[in-house]
Short mmCIF file of C-alpha atoms in Angstrom, two decimals:
data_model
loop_
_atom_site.label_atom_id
_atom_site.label_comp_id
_atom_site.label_asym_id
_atom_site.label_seq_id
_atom_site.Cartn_x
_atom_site.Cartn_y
_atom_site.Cartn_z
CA UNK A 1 -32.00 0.63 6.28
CA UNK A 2 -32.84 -2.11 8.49
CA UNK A 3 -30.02 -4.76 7.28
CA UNK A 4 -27.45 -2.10 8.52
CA UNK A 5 -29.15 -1.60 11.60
CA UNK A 6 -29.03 -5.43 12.70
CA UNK A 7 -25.35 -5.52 12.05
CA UNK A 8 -25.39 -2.36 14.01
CA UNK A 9 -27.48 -4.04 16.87
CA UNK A 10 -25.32 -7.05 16.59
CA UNK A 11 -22.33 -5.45 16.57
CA UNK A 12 -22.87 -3.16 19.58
CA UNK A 13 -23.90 -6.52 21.60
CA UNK A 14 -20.40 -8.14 21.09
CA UNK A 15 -19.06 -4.69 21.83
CA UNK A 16 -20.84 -4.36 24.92
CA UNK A 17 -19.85 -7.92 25.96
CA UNK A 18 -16.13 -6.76 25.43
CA UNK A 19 -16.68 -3.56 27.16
CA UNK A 20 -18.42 -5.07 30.50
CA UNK A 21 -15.35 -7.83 30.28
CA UNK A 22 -12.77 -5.34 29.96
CA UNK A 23 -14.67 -3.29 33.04
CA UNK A 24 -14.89 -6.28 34.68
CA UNK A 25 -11.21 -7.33 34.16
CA UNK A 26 -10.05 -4.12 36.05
CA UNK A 27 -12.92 -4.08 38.96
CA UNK A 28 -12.60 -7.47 39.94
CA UNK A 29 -11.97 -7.12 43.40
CA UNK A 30 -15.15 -5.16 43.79
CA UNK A 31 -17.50 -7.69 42.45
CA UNK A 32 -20.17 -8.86 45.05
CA UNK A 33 -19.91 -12.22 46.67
CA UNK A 34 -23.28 -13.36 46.01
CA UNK A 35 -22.89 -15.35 43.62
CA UNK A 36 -26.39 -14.76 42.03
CA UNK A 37 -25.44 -11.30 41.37
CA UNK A 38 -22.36 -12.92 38.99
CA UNK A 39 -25.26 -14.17 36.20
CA UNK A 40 -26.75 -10.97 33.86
CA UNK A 41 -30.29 -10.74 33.76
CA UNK A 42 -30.55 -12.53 29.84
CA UNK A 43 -29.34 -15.62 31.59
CA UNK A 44 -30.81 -15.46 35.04
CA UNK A 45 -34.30 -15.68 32.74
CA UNK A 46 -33.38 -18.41 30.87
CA UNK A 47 -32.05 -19.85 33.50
CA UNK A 48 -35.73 -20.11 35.41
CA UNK A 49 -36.98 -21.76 32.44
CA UNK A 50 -34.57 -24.68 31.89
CA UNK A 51 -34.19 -28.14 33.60
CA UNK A 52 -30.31 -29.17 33.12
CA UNK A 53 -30.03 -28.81 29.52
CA UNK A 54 -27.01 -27.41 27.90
CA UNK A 55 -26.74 -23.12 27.76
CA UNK A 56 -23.83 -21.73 25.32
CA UNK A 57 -22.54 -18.45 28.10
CA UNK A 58 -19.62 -16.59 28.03
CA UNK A 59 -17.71 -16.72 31.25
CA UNK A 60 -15.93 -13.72 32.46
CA UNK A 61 -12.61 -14.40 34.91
CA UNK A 62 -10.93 -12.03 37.45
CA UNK A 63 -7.23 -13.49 36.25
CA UNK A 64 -5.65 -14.97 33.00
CA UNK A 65 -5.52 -18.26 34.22
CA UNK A 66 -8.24 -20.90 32.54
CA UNK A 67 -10.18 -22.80 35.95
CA UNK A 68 -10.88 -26.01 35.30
CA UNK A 69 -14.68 -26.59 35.72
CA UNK A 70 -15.95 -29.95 35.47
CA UNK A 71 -18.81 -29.94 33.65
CA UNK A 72 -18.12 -26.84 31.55
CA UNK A 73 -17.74 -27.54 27.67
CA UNK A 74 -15.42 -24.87 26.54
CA UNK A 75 -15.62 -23.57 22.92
CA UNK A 76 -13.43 -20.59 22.99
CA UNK A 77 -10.24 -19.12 25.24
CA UNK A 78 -10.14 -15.49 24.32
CA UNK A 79 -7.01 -13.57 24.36
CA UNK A 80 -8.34 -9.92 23.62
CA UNK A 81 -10.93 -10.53 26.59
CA UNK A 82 -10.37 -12.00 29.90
CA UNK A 83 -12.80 -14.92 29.57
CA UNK A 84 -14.13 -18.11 27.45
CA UNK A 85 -17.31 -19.15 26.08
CA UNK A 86 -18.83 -22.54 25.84
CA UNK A 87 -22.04 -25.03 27.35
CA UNK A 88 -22.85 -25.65 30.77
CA UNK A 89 -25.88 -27.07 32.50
CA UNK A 90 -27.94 -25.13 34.96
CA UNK A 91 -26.24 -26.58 38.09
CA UNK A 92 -22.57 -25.90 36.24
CA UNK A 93 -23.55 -22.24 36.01
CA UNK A 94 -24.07 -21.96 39.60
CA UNK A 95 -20.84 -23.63 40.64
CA UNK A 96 -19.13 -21.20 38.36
CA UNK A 97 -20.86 -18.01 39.78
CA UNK A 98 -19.66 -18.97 43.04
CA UNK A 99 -16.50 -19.77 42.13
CA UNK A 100 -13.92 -16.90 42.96
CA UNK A 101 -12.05 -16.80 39.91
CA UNK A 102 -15.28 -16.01 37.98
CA UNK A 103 -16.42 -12.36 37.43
CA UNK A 104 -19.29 -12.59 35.54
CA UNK A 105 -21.48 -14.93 33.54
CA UNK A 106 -23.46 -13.95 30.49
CA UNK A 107 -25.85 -16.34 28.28
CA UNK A 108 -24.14 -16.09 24.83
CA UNK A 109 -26.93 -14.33 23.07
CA UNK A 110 -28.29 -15.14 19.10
CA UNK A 111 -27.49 -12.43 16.75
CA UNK A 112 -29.92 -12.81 13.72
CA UNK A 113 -29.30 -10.75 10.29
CA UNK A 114 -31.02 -11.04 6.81
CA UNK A 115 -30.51 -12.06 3.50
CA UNK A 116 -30.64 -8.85 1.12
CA UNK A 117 -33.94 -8.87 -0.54
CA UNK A 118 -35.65 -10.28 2.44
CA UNK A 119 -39.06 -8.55 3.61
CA UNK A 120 -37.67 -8.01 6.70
CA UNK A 121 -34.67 -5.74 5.27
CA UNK A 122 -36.59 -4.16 2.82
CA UNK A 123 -35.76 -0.43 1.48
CA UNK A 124 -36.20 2.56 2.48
CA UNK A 125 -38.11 5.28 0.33
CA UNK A 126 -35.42 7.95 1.09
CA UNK A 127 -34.41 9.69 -2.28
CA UNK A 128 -31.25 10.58 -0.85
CA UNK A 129 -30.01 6.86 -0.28
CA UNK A 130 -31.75 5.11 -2.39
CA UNK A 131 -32.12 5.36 -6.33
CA UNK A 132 -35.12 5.02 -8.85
CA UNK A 133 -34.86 1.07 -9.31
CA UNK A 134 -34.12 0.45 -5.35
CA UNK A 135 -30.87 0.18 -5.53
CA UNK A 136 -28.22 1.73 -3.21
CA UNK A 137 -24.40 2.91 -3.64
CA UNK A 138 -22.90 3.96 -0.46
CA UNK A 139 -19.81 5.29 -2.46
CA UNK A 140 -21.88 7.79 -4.36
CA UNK A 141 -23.74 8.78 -0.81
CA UNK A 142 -20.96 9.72 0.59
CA UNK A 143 -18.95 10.76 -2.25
CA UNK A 144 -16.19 8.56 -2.61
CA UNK A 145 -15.12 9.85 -5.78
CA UNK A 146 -13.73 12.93 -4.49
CA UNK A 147 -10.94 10.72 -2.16
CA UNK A 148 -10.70 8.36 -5.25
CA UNK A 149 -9.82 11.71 -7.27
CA UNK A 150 -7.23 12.37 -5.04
CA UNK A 151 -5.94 8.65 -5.40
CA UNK A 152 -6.89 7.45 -2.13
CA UNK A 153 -8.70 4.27 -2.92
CA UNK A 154 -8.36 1.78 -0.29
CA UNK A 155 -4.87 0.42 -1.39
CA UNK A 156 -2.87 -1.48 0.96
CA UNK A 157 -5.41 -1.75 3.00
CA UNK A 158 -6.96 -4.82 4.75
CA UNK A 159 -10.27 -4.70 5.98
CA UNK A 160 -12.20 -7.98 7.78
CA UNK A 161 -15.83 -8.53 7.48
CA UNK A 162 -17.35 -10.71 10.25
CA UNK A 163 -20.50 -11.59 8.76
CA UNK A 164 -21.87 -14.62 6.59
CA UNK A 165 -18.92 -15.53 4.56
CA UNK A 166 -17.79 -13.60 1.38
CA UNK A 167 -18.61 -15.27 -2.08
CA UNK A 168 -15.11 -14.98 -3.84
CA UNK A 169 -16.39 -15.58 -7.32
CA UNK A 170 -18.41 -12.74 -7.20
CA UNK A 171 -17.18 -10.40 -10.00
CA UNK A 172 -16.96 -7.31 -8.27
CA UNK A 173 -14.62 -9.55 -5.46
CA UNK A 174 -12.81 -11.52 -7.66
CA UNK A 175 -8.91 -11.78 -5.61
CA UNK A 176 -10.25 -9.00 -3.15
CA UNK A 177 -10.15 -12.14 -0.76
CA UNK A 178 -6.84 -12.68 0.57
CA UNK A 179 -7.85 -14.99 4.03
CA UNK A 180 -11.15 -16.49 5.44
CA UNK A 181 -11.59 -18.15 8.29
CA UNK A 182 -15.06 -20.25 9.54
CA UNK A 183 -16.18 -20.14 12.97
CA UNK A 184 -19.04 -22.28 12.44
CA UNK A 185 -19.33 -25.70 13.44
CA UNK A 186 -22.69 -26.70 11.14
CA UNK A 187 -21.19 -25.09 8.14
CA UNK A 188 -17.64 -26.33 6.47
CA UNK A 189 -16.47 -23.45 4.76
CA UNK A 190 -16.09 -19.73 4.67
CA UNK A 191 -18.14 -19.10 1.29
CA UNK A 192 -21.68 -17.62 1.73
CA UNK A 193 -24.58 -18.91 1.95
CA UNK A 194 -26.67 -16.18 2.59
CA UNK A 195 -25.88 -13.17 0.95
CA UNK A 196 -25.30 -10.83 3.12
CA UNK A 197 -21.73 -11.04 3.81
CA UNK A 198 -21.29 -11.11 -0.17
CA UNK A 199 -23.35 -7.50 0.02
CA UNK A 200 -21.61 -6.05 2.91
CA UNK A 201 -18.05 -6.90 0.61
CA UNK A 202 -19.34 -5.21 -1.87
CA UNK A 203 -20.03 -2.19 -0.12
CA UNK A 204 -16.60 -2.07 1.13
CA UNK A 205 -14.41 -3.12 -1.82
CA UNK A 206 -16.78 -3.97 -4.85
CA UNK A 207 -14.70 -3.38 -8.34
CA UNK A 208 -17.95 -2.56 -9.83
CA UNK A 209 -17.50 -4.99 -13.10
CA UNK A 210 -20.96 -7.09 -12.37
CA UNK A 211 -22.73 -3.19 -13.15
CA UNK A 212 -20.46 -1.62 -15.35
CA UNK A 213 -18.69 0.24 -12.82
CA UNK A 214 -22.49 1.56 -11.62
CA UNK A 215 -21.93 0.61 -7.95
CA UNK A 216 -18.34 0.48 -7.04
CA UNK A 217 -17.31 -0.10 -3.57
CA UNK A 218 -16.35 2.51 -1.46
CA UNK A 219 -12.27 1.30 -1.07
CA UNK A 220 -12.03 -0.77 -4.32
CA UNK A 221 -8.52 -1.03 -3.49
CA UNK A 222 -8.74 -2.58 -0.59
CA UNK A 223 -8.21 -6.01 0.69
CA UNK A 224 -10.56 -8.28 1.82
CA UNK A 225 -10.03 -10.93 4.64
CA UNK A 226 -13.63 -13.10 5.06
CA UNK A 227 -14.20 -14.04 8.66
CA UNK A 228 -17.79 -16.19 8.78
CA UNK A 229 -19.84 -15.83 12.28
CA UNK A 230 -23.54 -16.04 11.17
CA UNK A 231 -24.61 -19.51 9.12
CA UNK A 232 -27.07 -19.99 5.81
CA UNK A 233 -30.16 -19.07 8.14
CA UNK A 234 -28.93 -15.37 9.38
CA UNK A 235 -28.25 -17.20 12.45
CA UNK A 236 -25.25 -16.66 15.25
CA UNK A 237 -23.70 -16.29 18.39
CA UNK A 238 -22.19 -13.14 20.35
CA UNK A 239 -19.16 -16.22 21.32
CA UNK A 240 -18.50 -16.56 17.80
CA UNK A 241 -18.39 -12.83 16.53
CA UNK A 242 -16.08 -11.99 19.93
CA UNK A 243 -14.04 -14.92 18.77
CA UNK A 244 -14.22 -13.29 15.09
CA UNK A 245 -13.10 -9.67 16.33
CA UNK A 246 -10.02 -11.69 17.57
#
């Protein structure tokens, strides 16, 4: 199903971002002096293709402390990762790579997911997923029932989505939503205004009531806590879903 596999793809970007600052965090001694070899190879690209426009990057330091780099427009201070991600011109970047409280420098990459329904996410023919009208319920795949049968349901349990916002009115969330929180500047609140957040909440915690109990979620216990990273377009940043997993 491709929709799953863009959150996967998206997903395992962050991750990797966290992984290589985590790595980078504990071999910081051992990273090379040449400062060229500080910028990953997304941003040394864009990099060759820009005057002295601003670039959003994520900025990886050996210590805790924050540098102050003139020039540097910070967005984020992370706690779970040693670093911070904001804009910086071309000739900021450099000063920062050869600055020797910088480990690495990565250009803060787009994610991109799709609005259920779109042509790009469209369904897969596989019996075993997907029913007659082209509709799908997780729960049923991988039989839910039988936990739900044994009273294990999802209760007490919070789970975040970091995706396009949740719609709370929806009747299958109605008071699943018990915190939200926006990371997007161009966009004022948490609701959703794509889709796909409101989908991936269902999947998770749906009650069922907008089909008759037909597609219930597969914890329809659980809690939901609505943490928006990609805008009305499908559109992100890796910054803003690191900032998200926070």
């Amino acid at each position: 199903w491709l929709i799953m596999d863009r959150n996967i793809f998206i997903l395992i970007s962050a991750a990797n971002v966290l992984l290589l600052a985590l790595a980078g965090a504990q071999i910081a001694k051992a990273v090379p002096s040449d400062a060229s070899q500080k910028i990953d190879a997304d941003l040394a690209e864009v990099l060759d293709g820009v005057g002295e426009e601003e670039i959003p990057v994520i900025v990886i330091l050996k210590g805790t402390e924050t540098p102050d780099f003139a020039g540097f427009m910070i967005k984020y201070s992370y706690q779970l990762i040693p670093g911070l991600a904001g804009e910086a011109s071309r000739t900021t970047i450099k000063e920062m790579a050869n600055s020797e409280e910088v480990s690495a420098i990565y250009f803060d990459n787009p994610a991109k997911i799709y609005a259920p329904g779109d042509g790009n996410a469209s369904a897969s023919d596989n019996p075993l997923v997907y029913e007659s009208d082209g509709y799908i319920s997780p729960a049923r795949v991988i039989k839910a029932d039988r936990l739900w049968e044994m009273g294990i349901d999802g209760t007490g349990i919070n789970v975040a989505v970091i995706d396009s916002g949740i719609d709370k009115n929806h009747p299958d969330l109605i008071g699943k939503v018990i915190a939200e929180k926006n990371f997007l500047a161009n966009e004022i609140s948490a609701d959703d205004l794509l889709g796909h957040g409101t989908m991936i909440a269902g999947i998770i915690a749906g009650s069922g009531a907008s089909s008759n109990g037909r597609y219930v979620g597969i914890a329809p216990g659980a809690n939901l806590i609505n943490v928006k990273v990609i805008d009305q377009n499908g559109n992100g940043r890796v910054s803003d879903i690191i900032a998200g997993i926070e």
